[in-house]
Tab-separated table of C-alpha atoms and ligand atoms in Angstrom:
chain	number	residue	atom	x	y	z
Z	25	UNK	CA	28.186	-163.854	-38.407
Z	26	UNK	CA	30.815	-161.954	-37.085
Z	27	UNK	CA	33.747	-162.339	-39.851
Z	28	UNK	CA	37.054	-161.210	-40.487
Z	29	UNK	CA	36.398	-158.625	-43.280
Z	30	UNK	CA	37.734	-158.468	-47.061
Z	31	UNK	CA	40.832	-157.452	-46.399
Z	32	UNK	CA	40.387	-153.665	-48.243
Z	33	UNK	CA	43.673	-154.142	-49.904
Z	34	UNK	CA	43.289	-156.751	-51.671
Z	35	UNK	CA	39.769	-157.658	-52.465
Z	36	UNK	CA	39.647	-161.443	-51.897
Z	37	UNK	CA	37.561	-161.618	-49.851
Z	38	UNK	CA	38.077	-165.783	-48.989
Z	39	UNK	CA	42.011	-164.161	-50.345
Z	40	UNK	CA	43.900	-166.938	-51.386
Z	41	UNK	CA	44.286	-165.972	-54.136
Z	42	UNK	CA	47.079	-163.572	-54.118
Z	43	UNK	CA	49.590	-165.523	-52.174
Z	44	UNK	CA	52.286	-167.440	-54.471
Z	45	UNK	CA	54.380	-164.752	-55.895
Z	46	UNK	CA	55.170	-164.077	-52.505
Z	47	UNK	CA	58.438	-166.009	-52.446
Z	48	UNK	CA	59.909	-164.382	-55.382
Z	49	UNK	CA	58.717	-160.900	-53.576
Z	50	UNK	CA	59.711	-161.216	-50.472
Z	51	UNK	CA	63.308	-162.777	-51.211
Z	52	UNK	CA	63.636	-160.694	-54.024
Z	53	UNK	CA	66.920	-158.784	-53.172
Z	54	UNK	CA	68.762	-162.261	-51.675
Z	55	UNK	CA	67.586	-164.209	-55.524
Z	56	UNK	CA	69.209	-161.648	-57.283
Z	57	UNK	CA	72.181	-161.854	-55.743
Z	58	UNK	CA	71.692	-158.102	-54.830
Z	59	UNK	CA	73.267	-156.711	-51.325
Z	60	UNK	CA	71.099	-157.832	-48.332
Z	61	UNK	CA	70.607	-154.740	-45.986
Z	62	UNK	CA	71.446	-156.841	-42.663
Z	63	UNK	CA	68.036	-156.755	-41.399
Z	64	UNK	CA	66.755	-157.518	-38.190
Z	65	UNK	CA	62.854	-156.359	-38.747
Z	66	UNK	CA	60.857	-156.560	-41.981
Z	67	UNK	CA	57.480	-155.902	-42.078
Z	68	UNK	CA	56.547	-157.323	-44.664
Z	69	UNK	CA	56.872	-160.787	-43.090
Z	70	UNK	CA	53.636	-160.120	-41.334
Z	71	UNK	CA	52.084	-159.802	-44.516
Z	72	UNK	CA	53.709	-162.226	-46.832
Z	73	UNK	CA	50.254	-164.855	-47.075
Z	74	UNK	CA	46.920	-164.137	-46.699
Z	75	UNK	CA	46.797	-166.630	-43.615
Z	76	UNK	CA	49.288	-164.134	-42.353
Z	77	UNK	CA	47.736	-160.889	-42.886
Z	78	UNK	CA	44.722	-162.636	-41.672
Z	79	UNK	CA	46.554	-163.205	-37.910
Z	80	UNK	CA	47.349	-160.136	-37.306
Z	81	UNK	CA	44.574	-158.089	-39.198
Z	82	UNK	CA	43.554	-155.080	-36.550
Z	83	UNK	CA	40.206	-154.458	-37.310
Z	84	UNK	CA	37.272	-156.561	-38.700
Z	85	UNK	CA	34.087	-154.914	-40.279
Z	86	UNK	CA	31.065	-156.909	-39.508
Z	87	UNK	CA	27.625	-157.134	-39.946
Z	88	UNK	CA	26.738	-156.113	-36.734
Z	89	UNK	CA	28.303	-152.264	-37.191
Z	90	UNK	CA	26.031	-151.859	-39.895
Z	91	UNK	CA	23.141	-149.307	-40.142
Z	92	UNK	CA	21.112	-149.442	-43.430
Z	93	UNK	CA	19.471	-145.468	-44.081
Z	94	UNK	CA	16.189	-145.896	-45.984
Z	95	UNK	CA	14.596	-142.864	-48.068
Z	96	UNK	CA	10.573	-143.522	-48.093
Z	97	UNK	CA	8.254	-142.255	-50.390
Z	98	UNK	CA	4.298	-142.046	-50.814
Z	99	UNK	CA	2.252	-143.882	-53.221
Z	100	UNK	CA	3.793	-147.265	-54.712
Z	101	UNK	CA	5.984	-146.510	-57.633
Z	102	UNK	CA	9.710	-146.429	-56.248
Z	103	UNK	CA	11.763	-143.326	-58.082
Z	104	UNK	CA	15.617	-143.343	-58.283
Z	105	UNK	CA	17.709	-141.038	-56.765
Z	106	UNK	CA	19.579	-139.039	-59.146
Z	107	UNK	CA	22.840	-138.068	-57.266
Z	108	UNK	CA	22.622	-141.606	-55.472
Z	109	UNK	CA	23.651	-144.395	-57.739
Z	110	UNK	CA	21.422	-147.316	-56.734
Z	111	UNK	CA	19.503	-145.525	-54.086
Z	112	UNK	CA	15.944	-145.456	-54.393
Z	113	UNK	CA	13.398	-143.683	-52.193
Z	114	UNK	CA	10.520	-146.701	-51.478
Z	115	UNK	CA	6.459	-146.066	-50.726
Z	116	UNK	CA	6.137	-147.860	-47.518
Z	117	UNK	CA	5.606	-151.789	-48.921
Z	118	UNK	CA	8.796	-151.756	-50.466
Z	119	UNK	CA	10.468	-150.430	-47.297
Z	120	UNK	CA	9.241	-153.068	-45.326
Z	121	UNK	CA	10.875	-155.001	-47.695
Z	122	UNK	CA	13.492	-154.335	-47.356
Z	123	UNK	CA	14.038	-153.719	-43.785
Z	124	UNK	CA	12.759	-157.910	-44.330
Z	125	UNK	CA	16.312	-157.986	-46.231
Z	126	UNK	CA	18.265	-156.537	-43.890
Z	127	UNK	CA	17.138	-158.983	-41.410
Z	128	UNK	CA	17.844	-161.475	-43.287
Z	129	UNK	CA	21.862	-159.860	-43.695
Z	130	UNK	CA	22.114	-159.556	-39.677
Z	131	UNK	CA	21.663	-155.913	-40.385
Z	132	UNK	CA	20.815	-154.822	-37.234
Z	133	UNK	CA	19.033	-151.599	-37.824
Z	134	UNK	CA	17.133	-149.510	-40.723
Z	135	UNK	CA	17.347	-145.291	-40.278
Z	136	UNK	CA	14.196	-144.181	-42.272
Z	137	UNK	CA	14.402	-140.677	-43.714
Z	138	UNK	CA	10.786	-139.283	-45.433
Z	139	UNK	CA	10.436	-137.675	-49.207
Z	140	UNK	CA	6.956	-134.985	-47.731
Z	141	UNK	CA	5.246	-134.592	-50.094
Z	142	UNK	CA	5.697	-130.525	-50.872
Z	143	UNK	CA	2.410	-129.273	-50.071
Z	144	UNK	CA	2.765	-130.611	-47.170
Z	145	UNK	CA	5.387	-128.981	-45.911
Z	146	UNK	CA	5.157	-125.555	-44.207
Z	147	UNK	CA	7.332	-123.038	-42.084
Z	148	UNK	CA	6.857	-124.562	-39.570
Z	149	UNK	CA	6.687	-128.097	-40.229
Z	150	UNK	CA	3.671	-129.439	-38.754
Z	151	UNK	CA	3.975	-132.703	-40.414
Z	152	UNK	CA	6.819	-133.110	-38.652
Z	153	UNK	CA	4.004	-134.417	-35.834
Z	154	UNK	CA	0.954	-136.189	-37.442
Z	155	UNK	CA	1.392	-139.513	-36.268
Z	156	UNK	CA	-0.243	-140.716	-39.678
Z	157	UNK	CA	2.716	-138.981	-41.615
Z	158	UNK	CA	4.829	-141.296	-43.763
Z	159	UNK	CA	7.646	-141.937	-41.425
Z	160	UNK	CA	5.196	-142.830	-38.588
Z	161	UNK	CA	3.052	-145.403	-40.647
Z	162	UNK	CA	6.505	-146.925	-41.794
Z	163	UNK	CA	7.749	-147.952	-38.270
Z	164	UNK	CA	4.283	-148.708	-37.518
Z	165	UNK	CA	4.575	-150.945	-40.531
Z	166	UNK	CA	8.209	-152.045	-39.970
Z	167	UNK	CA	7.716	-153.148	-36.223
Z	168	UNK	CA	4.607	-154.838	-37.240
Z	169	UNK	CA	6.280	-156.966	-40.126
Z	170	UNK	CA	9.468	-157.508	-38.352
Z	171	UNK	CA	9.953	-156.954	-35.066
Z	172	UNK	CA	13.543	-157.904	-34.300
Z	173	UNK	CA	15.221	-155.416	-36.714
Z	174	UNK	CA	15.608	-152.072	-34.651
Z	175	UNK	CA	14.749	-148.826	-36.331
Z	176	UNK	CA	15.947	-145.518	-35.671
Z	177	UNK	CA	13.986	-142.188	-36.613
Z	178	UNK	CA	15.472	-138.707	-36.929
Z	179	UNK	CA	14.581	-135.877	-35.454
Z	180	UNK	CA	14.726	-132.136	-37.479
Z	181	UNK	CA	12.181	-130.481	-39.491
Z	182	UNK	CA	14.163	-129.740	-42.435
Z	183	UNK	CA	11.931	-132.643	-44.242
Z	184	UNK	CA	9.045	-131.284	-43.127
Z	185	UNK	CA	9.395	-127.183	-43.904
Z	186	UNK	CA	8.915	-124.612	-46.557
Z	187	UNK	CA	12.521	-123.295	-46.053
Z	188	UNK	CA	14.342	-126.600	-45.875
Z	189	UNK	CA	15.831	-125.285	-42.110
Z	190	UNK	CA	15.930	-127.806	-38.973
Z	191	UNK	CA	14.038	-125.894	-37.096
Z	192	UNK	CA	11.764	-122.615	-37.280
Z	193	UNK	CA	12.683	-119.156	-38.334
Z	194	UNK	CA	12.139	-116.244	-37.287
Z	195	UNK	CA	13.517	-113.869	-40.994
Z	196	UNK	CA	16.875	-115.183	-41.117
Z	197	UNK	CA	16.828	-116.535	-37.855
Z	198	UNK	CA	16.804	-120.294	-36.618
Z	199	UNK	CA	15.372	-120.456	-33.152
Z	200	UNK	CA	16.321	-122.592	-30.687
Z	201	UNK	CA	14.254	-122.933	-28.155
Z	202	UNK	CA	11.216	-122.884	-30.099
Z	203	UNK	CA	12.216	-125.325	-32.581
Z	204	UNK	CA	13.641	-127.768	-29.357
Z	205	UNK	CA	9.547	-127.784	-28.169
Z	206	UNK	CA	9.340	-129.024	-31.530
Z	207	UNK	CA	11.262	-131.698	-31.600
Z	208	UNK	CA	10.304	-132.765	-28.592
Z	209	UNK	CA	6.893	-133.192	-30.273
Z	210	UNK	CA	8.388	-134.895	-32.888
Z	211	UNK	CA	10.445	-137.183	-31.400
Z	212	UNK	CA	6.856	-138.154	-29.184
Z	213	UNK	CA	5.306	-138.878	-32.074
Z	214	UNK	CA	8.031	-141.355	-33.412
Z	215	UNK	CA	8.093	-143.005	-30.048
Z	216	UNK	CA	4.164	-143.549	-30.361
Z	217	UNK	CA	4.490	-144.576	-33.749
Z	218	UNK	CA	7.394	-147.601	-32.048
Z	219	UNK	CA	10.625	-146.189	-33.193
Z	220	UNK	CA	13.135	-147.974	-30.961
Z	221	UNK	CA	15.904	-144.547	-31.004
Z	222	UNK	CA	15.349	-141.380	-31.686
Z	223	UNK	CA	17.840	-139.938	-33.361
Z	224	UNK	CA	18.114	-136.274	-33.318
Z	225	UNK	CA	19.870	-134.609	-36.229
Z	226	UNK	CA	18.660	-131.041	-36.221
Z	227	UNK	CA	22.258	-129.742	-33.731
Z	228	UNK	CA	19.395	-127.168	-31.969
Z	229	UNK	CA	21.317	-126.410	-28.520
Z	230	UNK	CA	19.437	-128.809	-25.399
Z	231	UNK	CA	17.550	-130.575	-27.760
Z	232	UNK	CA	18.493	-134.339	-26.515
Z	233	UNK	CA	18.336	-133.450	-22.687
Z	234	UNK	CA	15.159	-132.503	-23.365
Z	235	UNK	CA	13.618	-135.184	-26.140
Z	236	UNK	CA	14.976	-137.593	-22.917
Z	237	UNK	CA	12.725	-135.774	-20.114
Z	238	UNK	CA	9.729	-136.168	-22.366
Z	239	UNK	CA	10.395	-139.608	-23.452
Z	240	UNK	CA	10.755	-140.757	-19.833
Z	241	UNK	CA	8.009	-138.580	-18.191
Z	242	UNK	CA	5.718	-140.308	-21.100
Z	243	UNK	CA	7.138	-143.586	-20.208
Z	244	UNK	CA	9.343	-143.703	-23.062
Z	245	UNK	CA	12.637	-144.569	-20.719
Z	246	UNK	CA	13.596	-147.406	-23.277
Z	247	UNK	CA	13.878	-145.358	-26.509
Z	248	UNK	CA	17.780	-144.804	-27.216
Z	249	UNK	CA	18.708	-141.506	-28.372
Z	250	UNK	CA	21.328	-141.743	-31.020
Z	251	UNK	CA	22.602	-137.932	-30.706
Z	252	UNK	CA	23.822	-136.491	-34.341
Z	253	UNK	CA	26.310	-134.755	-31.492
Z	254	UNK	CA	28.107	-133.861	-33.798
Z	255	UNK	CA	27.305	-133.153	-37.414
Z	256	UNK	CA	29.403	-130.160	-39.514
Z	257	UNK	CA	27.944	-127.728	-42.277
Z	258	UNK	CA	29.296	-130.296	-45.087
Z	259	UNK	CA	28.870	-129.670	-48.713
Z	260	UNK	CA	28.421	-133.930	-48.636
Z	261	UNK	CA	25.050	-133.866	-48.128
Z	262	UNK	CA	24.011	-132.463	-51.145
Z	263	UNK	CA	22.819	-136.018	-52.707
Z	264	UNK	CA	20.207	-136.895	-49.332
Z	265	UNK	CA	18.590	-132.977	-49.956
Z	266	UNK	CA	18.106	-134.749	-53.339
Z	267	UNK	CA	16.746	-137.681	-52.045
Z	268	UNK	CA	14.307	-135.919	-49.168
Z	269	UNK	CA	13.543	-132.877	-51.771
Z	270	UNK	CA	14.800	-130.193	-49.291
Z	271	UNK	CA	17.190	-129.484	-51.868
Z	272	UNK	CA	14.470	-126.732	-53.830
Z	273	UNK	CA	13.710	-125.572	-50.552
Z	274	UNK	CA	16.258	-124.661	-48.515
Z	275	UNK	CA	17.575	-121.231	-47.888
Z	276	UNK	CA	20.523	-120.036	-47.514
Z	277	UNK	CA	22.722	-122.380	-45.540
Z	278	UNK	CA	23.216	-124.695	-41.938
Z	279	UNK	CA	25.781	-122.790	-40.556
Z	280	UNK	CA	24.352	-121.186	-37.357
Z	281	UNK	CA	23.458	-124.512	-36.261
Z	282	UNK	CA	25.856	-127.641	-38.319
Z	283	UNK	CA	28.986	-126.939	-37.043
Z	284	UNK	CA	32.534	-125.475	-38.761
Z	285	UNK	CA	34.627	-128.050	-40.792
Z	286	UNK	CA	37.378	-126.044	-39.048
Z	287	UNK	CA	36.398	-127.558	-35.780
Z	288	UNK	CA	37.895	-130.389	-33.366
Z	289	UNK	CA	37.720	-129.516	-29.557
Z	290	UNK	CA	34.577	-128.278	-30.352
Z	291	UNK	CA	33.613	-132.107	-31.275
Z	292	UNK	CA	34.089	-133.100	-28.087
Z	293	UNK	CA	31.918	-130.192	-26.247
Z	294	UNK	CA	29.189	-131.492	-28.288
Z	295	UNK	CA	29.785	-134.846	-27.626
Z	296	UNK	CA	29.918	-133.963	-23.201
Z	297	UNK	CA	26.632	-132.364	-23.004
Z	298	UNK	CA	25.040	-134.628	-25.179
Z	299	UNK	CA	26.620	-136.876	-23.108
Z	300	UNK	CA	25.454	-135.364	-19.764
Z	301	UNK	CA	22.368	-134.678	-21.586
Z	302	UNK	CA	21.317	-138.347	-21.781
Z	303	UNK	CA	22.202	-139.318	-24.954
Z	304	UNK	CA	23.370	-143.524	-25.114
Z	305	UNK	CA	25.214	-143.237	-28.759
Z	306	UNK	CA	26.575	-140.416	-30.267
Z	307	UNK	CA	27.780	-139.711	-33.999
Z	308	UNK	CA	29.862	-138.187	-35.971
Z	309	UNK	CA	29.286	-136.991	-39.152
Z	310	UNK	CA	29.999	-136.875	-42.837
Z	311	UNK	CA	32.262	-140.026	-41.994
Z	312	UNK	CA	35.434	-140.416	-44.529
Z	313	UNK	CA	36.566	-136.016	-43.712
Z	314	UNK	CA	36.503	-136.592	-39.906
Z	315	UNK	CA	37.780	-139.734	-39.257
Z	316	UNK	CA	40.038	-137.533	-36.797
Z	317	UNK	CA	36.882	-136.457	-35.056
Z	318	UNK	CA	35.433	-140.109	-34.847
Z	319	UNK	CA	39.105	-141.069	-33.226
Z	320	UNK	CA	39.126	-138.052	-30.603
Z	321	UNK	CA	35.563	-138.649	-29.736
Z	322	UNK	CA	36.163	-142.295	-29.586
Z	323	UNK	CA	39.004	-141.848	-27.365
Z	324	UNK	CA	37.988	-139.575	-25.000
Z	325	UNK	CA	34.275	-140.446	-23.541
Z	326	UNK	CA	34.402	-144.398	-25.198
Z	327	UNK	CA	31.297	-144.057	-25.306
Z	328	UNK	CA	29.141	-146.271	-28.607
Z	329	UNK	CA	30.459	-144.126	-31.350
Z	330	UNK	CA	28.946	-144.117	-34.891
Z	331	UNK	CA	29.487	-142.473	-38.086
Z	332	UNK	CA	27.771	-141.523	-40.443
Z	333	UNK	CA	29.135	-142.007	-44.353
Z	334	UNK	CA	26.580	-139.352	-45.435
Z	335	UNK	CA	24.819	-139.347	-49.501
Z	336	UNK	CA	27.893	-137.396	-51.062
Z	337	UNK	CA	30.444	-139.997	-49.495
Z	338	UNK	CA	28.418	-142.663	-51.223
Z	339	UNK	CA	27.581	-140.773	-54.832
Z	340	UNK	CA	31.744	-140.569	-54.873
Z	341	UNK	CA	32.775	-144.149	-54.427
Z	342	UNK	CA	29.835	-145.079	-56.625
Z	343	UNK	CA	29.826	-142.407	-58.933
Z	344	UNK	CA	33.605	-142.985	-59.663
Z	345	UNK	CA	32.983	-146.877	-59.559
Z	346	UNK	CA	30.252	-146.609	-62.513
Z	347	UNK	CA	32.293	-144.279	-64.211
Z	348	UNK	CA	34.788	-147.145	-63.742
Z	349	UNK	CA	37.948	-144.720	-62.406
Z	350	UNK	CA	37.476	-146.931	-59.479
Z	351	UNK	CA	36.734	-150.214	-58.015
Z	352	UNK	CA	33.617	-150.223	-56.370
Z	353	UNK	CA	33.225	-153.283	-53.625
Z	354	UNK	CA	37.482	-152.569	-52.973
Z	355	UNK	CA	36.380	-148.721	-52.001
Z	356	UNK	CA	33.406	-149.339	-50.449
Z	357	UNK	CA	35.523	-151.981	-47.688
Z	358	UNK	CA	38.334	-149.684	-47.697
Z	359	UNK	CA	36.061	-146.731	-46.876
Z	360	UNK	CA	34.370	-148.881	-43.738
Z	361	UNK	CA	36.839	-150.635	-42.074
Z	362	UNK	CA	38.298	-147.096	-41.835
Z	363	UNK	CA	35.402	-146.721	-40.008
Z	364	UNK	CA	36.629	-149.146	-38.208
Z	365	UNK	CA	39.832	-148.760	-37.148
Z	366	UNK	CA	38.883	-144.677	-36.824
Z	367	UNK	CA	37.259	-146.058	-33.653
Z	368	UNK	CA	33.421	-146.510	-34.641
Z	369	UNK	CA	31.832	-148.575	-33.022
Z	370	UNK	CA	28.856	-148.613	-36.540
Z	371	UNK	CA	28.251	-147.016	-39.784
Z	372	UNK	CA	25.334	-145.657	-40.781
Z	373	UNK	CA	25.764	-146.481	-45.157
Z	374	UNK	CA	23.966	-146.951	-47.995
Z	375	UNK	CA	26.222	-149.434	-48.519
Z	376	UNK	CA	24.793	-151.704	-46.009
Z	377	UNK	CA	22.684	-154.439	-47.747
Z	378	UNK	CA	25.719	-155.036	-50.506
Z	379	UNK	CA	28.677	-154.858	-47.525
Z	380	UNK	CA	26.859	-157.369	-45.233
Z	381	UNK	CA	25.894	-160.094	-48.526
Z	382	UNK	CA	29.910	-159.677	-49.496
Z	383	UNK	CA	30.528	-160.418	-45.331
Z	384	UNK	CA	27.408	-163.292	-44.740
Z	385	UNK	CA	29.260	-164.537	-48.038
Z	386	UNK	CA	32.145	-165.226	-46.639
Z	387	UNK	CA	30.862	-166.724	-43.154
W	401	PBG	C1	19.025	-133.703	-42.178
W	401	PBG	C2	19.654	-134.467	-41.881
W	401	PBG	C3	20.666	-134.311	-43.232
W	401	PBG	C4	21.338	-136.094	-43.522
W	401	PBG	C5	20.690	-136.950	-42.019
W	401	PBG	N1	19.748	-135.699	-41.557
W	401	PBG	C6	20.955	-133.438	-43.993
W	401	PBG	C7	20.985	-131.974	-43.069
W	401	PBG	O1	21.312	-131.559	-42.390
W	401	PBG	O2	21.102	-131.432	-44.263
W	401	PBG	C8	22.123	-136.195	-44.204
W	401	PBG	C9	22.231	-137.858	-44.703
W	401	PBG	C10	23.782	-137.281	-45.874
W	401	PBG	O3	24.019	-136.503	-46.599
W	401	PBG	O4	23.578	-139.076	-46.334
W	401	PBG	N2	18.779	-133.092	-40.786
């Protein structure tokens, strides 16, 4: 299951192809008769063949590192997400099939996101606590058909609110404590449906502690919490909002609750609070533009740390690849190994099935 990752720089999955011009390249100056620099230390020595590169490789990507986000839609017709080429909103039956595929690809967990019928959205996001809502039905269907895959569910009101915000509003203000009460109810609904991991993505203060207390009191002490601990107010969520339909509803922006991209110490404070409140795992989001944050979080706390390679990151790589501007597979692998190098234990990525298939092929 765990394999040395394909070299992000050559893209050769088993990698013997690159080797053999190496003597010429390595000893080039001597062979051409040019003056030797007389170097004692030559870092290139360890890079001259694939076996040597494999031997000194510091980080590896494995299928164990992946969480696959899936979009769920009502009915029986899948829909393309225009801004995420290759990604679709899927009816429950197909979500179950993808969960089975994920299990077969050794992907440990999927994360579910609903496209809620606009008619069901209201200012309080009431559909979030309907035990028969789309996500709850999807969770039950997956757990019934593929019990050994982890199911991660988002806690936030934005797929359910008519204004597209993660919380309830008073005028222009997102109310914190009132929202937390609703998020607790949402988390309880998801736990009752069988979710393994509750992932609060709303960035309200105190929500992790409130959710942990409620879960414990209701006998869900084993339900894990993966906190979106350092979540930035980012333009890279655009395609996701397209996928869940909150781009049309969203009024204004999320800067009063999501973090300022200029801040780094504040991320550590957010992570510290979520850990004190009972988070089992923490997440940094978006991914590549925030590798420094992942690194600091992992170094500071040494806890399970996840990165979310978000929709806009996926769209940039995939969009460029489909235009022939970059090599999509190589860019995908290079971006994912970057998360491992930064210190992430795992990555939420829309590339999960594609990279897992590559990794399994080199077993
Ligand atoms: C909802 C949520 C968002 C994402 C995950 N959960 C969007 C947002 O906060 O607006 C983004 C994921 C992605 O862009 O892939 N709170």
